[in-house]
Short mmCIF file of C-alpha atoms in Angstrom, two decimals:
data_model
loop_
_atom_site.label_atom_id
_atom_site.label_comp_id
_atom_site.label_asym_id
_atom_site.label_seq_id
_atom_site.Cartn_x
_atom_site.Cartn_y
_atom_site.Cartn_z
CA UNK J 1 0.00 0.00 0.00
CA UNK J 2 1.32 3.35 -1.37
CA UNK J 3 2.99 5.83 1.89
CA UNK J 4 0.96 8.73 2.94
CA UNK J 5 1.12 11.86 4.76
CA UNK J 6 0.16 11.75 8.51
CA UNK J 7 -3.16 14.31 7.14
CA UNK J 8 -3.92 11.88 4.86
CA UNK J 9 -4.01 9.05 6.90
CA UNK J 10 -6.28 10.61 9.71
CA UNK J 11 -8.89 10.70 6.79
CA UNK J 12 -8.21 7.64 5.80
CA UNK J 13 -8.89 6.54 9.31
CA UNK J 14 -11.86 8.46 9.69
CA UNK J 15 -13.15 7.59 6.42
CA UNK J 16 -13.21 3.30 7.05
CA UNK J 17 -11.83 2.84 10.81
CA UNK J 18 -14.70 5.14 12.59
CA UNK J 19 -18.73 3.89 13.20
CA UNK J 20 -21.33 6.06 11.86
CA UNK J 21 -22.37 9.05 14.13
CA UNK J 22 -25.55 9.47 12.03
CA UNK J 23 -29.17 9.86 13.95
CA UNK J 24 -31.09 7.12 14.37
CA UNK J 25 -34.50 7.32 12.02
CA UNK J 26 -36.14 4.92 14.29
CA UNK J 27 -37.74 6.88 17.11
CA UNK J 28 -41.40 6.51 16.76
CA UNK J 29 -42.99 3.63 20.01
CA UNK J 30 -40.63 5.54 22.60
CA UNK J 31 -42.93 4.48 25.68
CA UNK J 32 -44.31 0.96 26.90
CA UNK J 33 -47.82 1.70 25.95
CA UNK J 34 -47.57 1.02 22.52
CA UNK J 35 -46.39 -2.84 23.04
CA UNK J 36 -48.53 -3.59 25.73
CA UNK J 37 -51.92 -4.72 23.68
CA UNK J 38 -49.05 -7.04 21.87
CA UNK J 39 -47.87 -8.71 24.77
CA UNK J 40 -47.81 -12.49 24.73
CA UNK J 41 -49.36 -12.48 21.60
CA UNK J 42 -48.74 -14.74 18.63
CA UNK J 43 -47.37 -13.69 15.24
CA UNK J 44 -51.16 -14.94 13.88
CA UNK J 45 -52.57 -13.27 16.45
CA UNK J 46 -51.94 -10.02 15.98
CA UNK J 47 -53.16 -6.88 13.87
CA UNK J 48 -51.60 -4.46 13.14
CA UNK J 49 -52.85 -0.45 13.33
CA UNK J 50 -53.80 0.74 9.91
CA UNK J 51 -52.09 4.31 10.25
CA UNK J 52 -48.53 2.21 10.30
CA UNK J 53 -48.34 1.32 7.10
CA UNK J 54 -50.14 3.59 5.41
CA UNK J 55 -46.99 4.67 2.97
CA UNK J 56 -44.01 2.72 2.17
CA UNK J 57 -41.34 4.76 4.17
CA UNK J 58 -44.27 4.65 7.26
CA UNK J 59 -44.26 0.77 6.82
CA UNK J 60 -40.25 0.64 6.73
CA UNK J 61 -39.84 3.44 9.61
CA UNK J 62 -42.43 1.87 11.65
CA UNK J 63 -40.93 -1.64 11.48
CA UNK J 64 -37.26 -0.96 12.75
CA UNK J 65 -38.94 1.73 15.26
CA UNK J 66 -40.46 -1.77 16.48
CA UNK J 67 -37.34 -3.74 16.48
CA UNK J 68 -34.89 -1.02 17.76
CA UNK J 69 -35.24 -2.45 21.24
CA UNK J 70 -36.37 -6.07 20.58
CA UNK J 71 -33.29 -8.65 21.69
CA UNK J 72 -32.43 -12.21 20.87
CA UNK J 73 -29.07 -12.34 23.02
CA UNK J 74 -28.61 -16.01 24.60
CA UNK J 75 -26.20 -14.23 27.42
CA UNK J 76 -27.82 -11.38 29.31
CA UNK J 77 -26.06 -10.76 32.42
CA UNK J 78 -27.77 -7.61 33.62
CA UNK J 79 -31.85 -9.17 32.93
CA UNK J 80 -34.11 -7.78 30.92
CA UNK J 81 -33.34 -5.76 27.37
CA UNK J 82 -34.96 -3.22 26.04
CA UNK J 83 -38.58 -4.86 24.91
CA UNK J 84 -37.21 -8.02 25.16
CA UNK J 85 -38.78 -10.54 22.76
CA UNK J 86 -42.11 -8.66 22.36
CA UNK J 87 -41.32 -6.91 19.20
CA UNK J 88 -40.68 -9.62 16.81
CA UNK J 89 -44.17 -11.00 16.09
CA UNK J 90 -45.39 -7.44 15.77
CA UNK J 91 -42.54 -7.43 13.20
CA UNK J 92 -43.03 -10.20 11.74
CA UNK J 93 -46.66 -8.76 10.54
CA UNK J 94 -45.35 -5.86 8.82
CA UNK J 95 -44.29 -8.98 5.91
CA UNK J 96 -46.69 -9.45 2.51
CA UNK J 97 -48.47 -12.70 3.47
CA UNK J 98 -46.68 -14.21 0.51
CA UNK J 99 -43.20 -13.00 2.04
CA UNK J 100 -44.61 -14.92 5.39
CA UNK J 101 -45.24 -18.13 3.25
CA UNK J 102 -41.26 -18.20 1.89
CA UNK J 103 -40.09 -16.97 5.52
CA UNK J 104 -41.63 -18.48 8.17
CA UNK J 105 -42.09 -17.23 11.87
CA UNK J 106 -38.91 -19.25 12.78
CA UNK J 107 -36.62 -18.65 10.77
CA UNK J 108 -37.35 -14.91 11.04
CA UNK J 109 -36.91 -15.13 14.69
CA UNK J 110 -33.65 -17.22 14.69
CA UNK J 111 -32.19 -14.61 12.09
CA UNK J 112 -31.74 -11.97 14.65
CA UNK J 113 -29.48 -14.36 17.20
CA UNK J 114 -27.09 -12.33 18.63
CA UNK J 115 -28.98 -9.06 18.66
CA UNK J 116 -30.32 -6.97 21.16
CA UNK J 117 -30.68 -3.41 19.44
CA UNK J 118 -31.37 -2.05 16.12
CA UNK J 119 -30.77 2.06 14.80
CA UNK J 120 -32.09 2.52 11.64
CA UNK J 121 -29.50 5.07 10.21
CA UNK J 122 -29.57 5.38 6.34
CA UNK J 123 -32.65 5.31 3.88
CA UNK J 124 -32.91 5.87 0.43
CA UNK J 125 -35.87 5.36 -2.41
CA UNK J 126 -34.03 3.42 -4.97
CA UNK J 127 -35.40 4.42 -8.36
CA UNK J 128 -37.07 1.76 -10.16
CA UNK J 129 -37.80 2.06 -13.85
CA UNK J 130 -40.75 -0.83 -13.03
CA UNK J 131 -42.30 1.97 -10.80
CA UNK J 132 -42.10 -1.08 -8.15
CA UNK J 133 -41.29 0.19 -4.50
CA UNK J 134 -37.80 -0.44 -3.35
CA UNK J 135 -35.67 1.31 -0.81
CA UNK J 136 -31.91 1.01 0.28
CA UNK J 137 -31.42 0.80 3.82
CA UNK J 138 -28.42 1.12 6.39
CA UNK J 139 -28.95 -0.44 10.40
CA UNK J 140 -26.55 -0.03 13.62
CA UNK J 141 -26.98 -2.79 15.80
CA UNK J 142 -25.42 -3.92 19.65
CA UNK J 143 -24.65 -7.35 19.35
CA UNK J 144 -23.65 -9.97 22.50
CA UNK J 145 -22.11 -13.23 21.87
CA UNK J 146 -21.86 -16.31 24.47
CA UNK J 147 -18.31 -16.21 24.46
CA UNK J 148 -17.98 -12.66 24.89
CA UNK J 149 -18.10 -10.37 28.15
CA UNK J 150 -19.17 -6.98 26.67
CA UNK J 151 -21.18 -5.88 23.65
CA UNK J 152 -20.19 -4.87 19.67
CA UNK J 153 -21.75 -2.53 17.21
CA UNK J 154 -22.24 -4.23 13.93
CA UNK J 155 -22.87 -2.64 10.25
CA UNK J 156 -25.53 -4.68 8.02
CA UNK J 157 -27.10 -2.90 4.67
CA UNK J 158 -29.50 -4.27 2.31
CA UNK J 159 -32.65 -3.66 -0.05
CA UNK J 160 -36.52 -3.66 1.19
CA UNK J 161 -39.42 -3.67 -1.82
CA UNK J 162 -42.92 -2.94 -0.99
CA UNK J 163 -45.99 -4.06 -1.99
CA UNK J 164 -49.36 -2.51 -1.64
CA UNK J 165 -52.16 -5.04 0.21
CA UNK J 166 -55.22 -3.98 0.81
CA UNK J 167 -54.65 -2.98 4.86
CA UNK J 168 -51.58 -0.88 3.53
CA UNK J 169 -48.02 -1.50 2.25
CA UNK J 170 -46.02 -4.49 3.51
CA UNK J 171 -42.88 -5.76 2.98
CA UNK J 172 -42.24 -8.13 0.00
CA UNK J 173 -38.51 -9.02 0.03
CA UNK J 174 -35.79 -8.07 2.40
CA UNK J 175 -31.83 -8.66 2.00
CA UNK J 176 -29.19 -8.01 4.52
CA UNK J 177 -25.75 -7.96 3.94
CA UNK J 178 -22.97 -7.43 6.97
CA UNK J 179 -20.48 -4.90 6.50
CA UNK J 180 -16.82 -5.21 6.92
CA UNK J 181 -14.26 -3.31 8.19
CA UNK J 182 -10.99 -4.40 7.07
CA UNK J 183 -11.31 -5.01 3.54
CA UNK J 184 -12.32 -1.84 2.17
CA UNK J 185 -9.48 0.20 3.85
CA UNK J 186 -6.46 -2.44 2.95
CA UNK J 187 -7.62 -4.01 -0.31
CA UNK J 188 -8.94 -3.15 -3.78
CA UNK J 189 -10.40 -0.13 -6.01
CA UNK J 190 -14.05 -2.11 -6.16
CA UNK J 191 -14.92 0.13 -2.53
CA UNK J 192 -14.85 3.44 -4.13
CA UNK J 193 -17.33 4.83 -6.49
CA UNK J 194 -15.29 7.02 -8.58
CA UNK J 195 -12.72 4.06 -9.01
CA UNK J 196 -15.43 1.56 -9.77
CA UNK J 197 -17.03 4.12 -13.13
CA UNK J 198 -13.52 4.77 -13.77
CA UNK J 199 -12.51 0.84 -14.36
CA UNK J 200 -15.42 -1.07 -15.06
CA UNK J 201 -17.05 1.19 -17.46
CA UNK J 202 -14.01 2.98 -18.72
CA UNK J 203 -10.84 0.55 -18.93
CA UNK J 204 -13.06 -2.25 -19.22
CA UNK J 205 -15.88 -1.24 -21.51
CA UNK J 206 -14.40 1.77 -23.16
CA UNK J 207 -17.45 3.78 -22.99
CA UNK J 208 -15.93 7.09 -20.91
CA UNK J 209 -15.68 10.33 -23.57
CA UNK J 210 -16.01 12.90 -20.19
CA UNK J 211 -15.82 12.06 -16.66
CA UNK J 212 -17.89 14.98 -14.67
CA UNK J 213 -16.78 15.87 -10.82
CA UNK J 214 -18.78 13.90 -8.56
CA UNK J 215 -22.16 15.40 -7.25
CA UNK J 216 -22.39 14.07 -3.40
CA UNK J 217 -25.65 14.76 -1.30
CA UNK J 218 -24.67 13.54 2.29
CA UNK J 219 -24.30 9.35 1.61
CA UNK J 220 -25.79 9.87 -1.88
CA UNK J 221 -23.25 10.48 -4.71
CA UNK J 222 -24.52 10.76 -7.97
CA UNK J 223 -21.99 10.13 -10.74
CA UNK J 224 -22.16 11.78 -14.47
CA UNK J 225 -20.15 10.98 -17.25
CA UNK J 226 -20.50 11.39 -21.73
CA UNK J 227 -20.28 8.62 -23.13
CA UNK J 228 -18.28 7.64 -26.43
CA UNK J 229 -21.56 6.58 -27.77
CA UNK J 230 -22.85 9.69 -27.64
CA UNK J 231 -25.35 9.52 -24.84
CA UNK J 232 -24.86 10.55 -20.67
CA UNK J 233 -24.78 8.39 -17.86
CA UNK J 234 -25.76 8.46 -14.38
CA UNK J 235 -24.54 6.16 -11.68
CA UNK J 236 -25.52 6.32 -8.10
CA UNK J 237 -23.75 5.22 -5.02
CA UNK J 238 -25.14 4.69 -1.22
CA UNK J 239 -21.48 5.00 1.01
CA UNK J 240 -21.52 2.55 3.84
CA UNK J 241 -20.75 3.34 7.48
CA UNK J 242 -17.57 1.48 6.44
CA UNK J 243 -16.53 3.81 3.88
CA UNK J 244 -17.79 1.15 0.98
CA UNK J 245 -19.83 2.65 -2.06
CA UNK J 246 -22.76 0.31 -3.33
CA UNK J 247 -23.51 1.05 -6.64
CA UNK J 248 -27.99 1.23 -6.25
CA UNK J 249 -28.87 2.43 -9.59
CA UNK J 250 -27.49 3.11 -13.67
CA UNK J 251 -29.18 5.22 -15.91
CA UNK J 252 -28.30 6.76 -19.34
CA UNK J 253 -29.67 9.40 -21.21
CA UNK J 254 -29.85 10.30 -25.55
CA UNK J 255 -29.34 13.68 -26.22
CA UNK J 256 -32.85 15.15 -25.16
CA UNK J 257 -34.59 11.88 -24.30
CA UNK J 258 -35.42 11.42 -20.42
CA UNK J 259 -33.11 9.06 -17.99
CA UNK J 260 -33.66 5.61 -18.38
CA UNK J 261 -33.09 3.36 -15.90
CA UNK J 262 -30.30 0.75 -17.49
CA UNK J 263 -28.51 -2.81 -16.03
CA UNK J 264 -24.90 -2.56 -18.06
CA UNK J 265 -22.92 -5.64 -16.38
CA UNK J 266 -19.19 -4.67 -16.68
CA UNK J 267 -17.67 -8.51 -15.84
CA UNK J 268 -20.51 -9.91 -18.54
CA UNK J 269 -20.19 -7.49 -21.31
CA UNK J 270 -17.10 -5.89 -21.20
CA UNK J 271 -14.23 -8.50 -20.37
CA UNK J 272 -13.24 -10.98 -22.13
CA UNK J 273 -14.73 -14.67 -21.87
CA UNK J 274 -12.81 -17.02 -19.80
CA UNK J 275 -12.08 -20.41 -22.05
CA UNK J 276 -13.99 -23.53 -21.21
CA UNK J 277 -11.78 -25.54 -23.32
CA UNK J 278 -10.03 -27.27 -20.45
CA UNK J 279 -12.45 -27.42 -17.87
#
């Protein structure tokens, strides 16, 4: 790794060494009163309030505001957390009753082991040229472990689409992906934004004419460059709490046509074809 100036390293260290100091979005059911008609309830026996999901970011606000203080942590030295295991049934209901036929009750449950608070930090419409409903999303969590005497924060991103049912919009896919925090800051180009336009769709694909200066609105950057075919392109980034841009979203423009939402896949159409001759 190249040598750098002791300024440069401080932002370097800030930049992929530091957790996210960002606000929490997840406020709303501060006090006890809102889990109490819940308690020792069922996942099928419980209905949810109409006003909470009456728009997609309500739904997706409203859910992590019900699991920021729900815990599934096998140790607990110090009694009860937060809500305890309350929230998670109540959670469970904010799914698309086809989402709760491929994920069942269980296995929902089990997937928070280990936990024992959520922040919802980072959310962001992702533009969908199927006018579906999809959203990028960023969470802080406390995690214990059995083997462990104190808690960690952990990173985890992922995708949430939406669909409309006819008490109000529920959840109708959900990934997660951890972050890390080692990788990014020793290894590759594929972590920053800039690098990844400049590589994938210039050196590999060719199809950089301009490169414009990147457009950045707080984790949002929006990246334009004119292409040698003639038309513009938009790529847009989500940055990570661990410094990591995701590419969320292509688009490409014709002269005065609108933005069109695109899929180019750089490692499909641009490099060459590994043989199969010896396989």
């Amino acid at each position: 790794m190249q040598k750098r100036n002791r300024m440069d390293i401080n932002s370097y260290h800030q930049k992929y060494f530091r957790p996210s100091c960002l606000k929490a979005l997840n406020l709303r059911f501060e006090n006890w009163e809102f889990f109490s008609p819940f308690s020792e309830k069922a996942q099928d026996q419980i209905k949810l309030p109409l006003e909470l999901t009456r728009t997609p970011e309500d739904t997706i606000i409203n859910y992590f505001s019900v699991l920021r203080e729900a815990e599934n942590i096998s140790r607990r030295s110090c009694g009860t957390v937060g809500q305890a295991r309350t929230p998670f049934p109540i959670a469970y209901n904010f799914f698309s009753q086809e989402y709760k036929n491929k994920v069942s009750y269980d296995k929902y449950f089990n997937s928070f082991a280990g936990i024992g608070h959520t922040s919802l930090i980072k959310l962001f419409r992702v533009p969908d040229g199927k006018k579906g409903i999809k959203y990028f999303y960023e969470i802080e969590t406390i995690e214990g472990f059995k083997d462990k005497k104190a808690e960690y924060f952990g990173y985890s991103y992922g995708f949430i689409q939406l669909v409309y049912e006819k008490e109000g919009f529920r959840i109708s896919n959900l990934s997660k992906y951890e972050e890390d925090f080692l990788c990014a800051p020793y290894h590759g180009w594929d972590h920053n934004g800039e690098d990844v336009v400049g590589i994938k769709y210039g050196t590999w694909c060719k199809l950089i004419q301009l490169l414009y200066p990147t457009v950045k609105n707080g984790y949002v950057k929006y990246i334009y460059f004119h292409g040698n075919d003639g038309a513009d392109y938009c790529f847009i980034f989500v940055t990570l709490t661990n410094g990591t841009d995701v590419e969320i979203a292509q688009f490409r423009k014709v002269i005065s046509e609108e933005w069109k939402l695109v899929n180019i896949r750089p490692e499909e159409e641009c490099l060459p074809k590994k043989s199969t001759d010896n396989l």
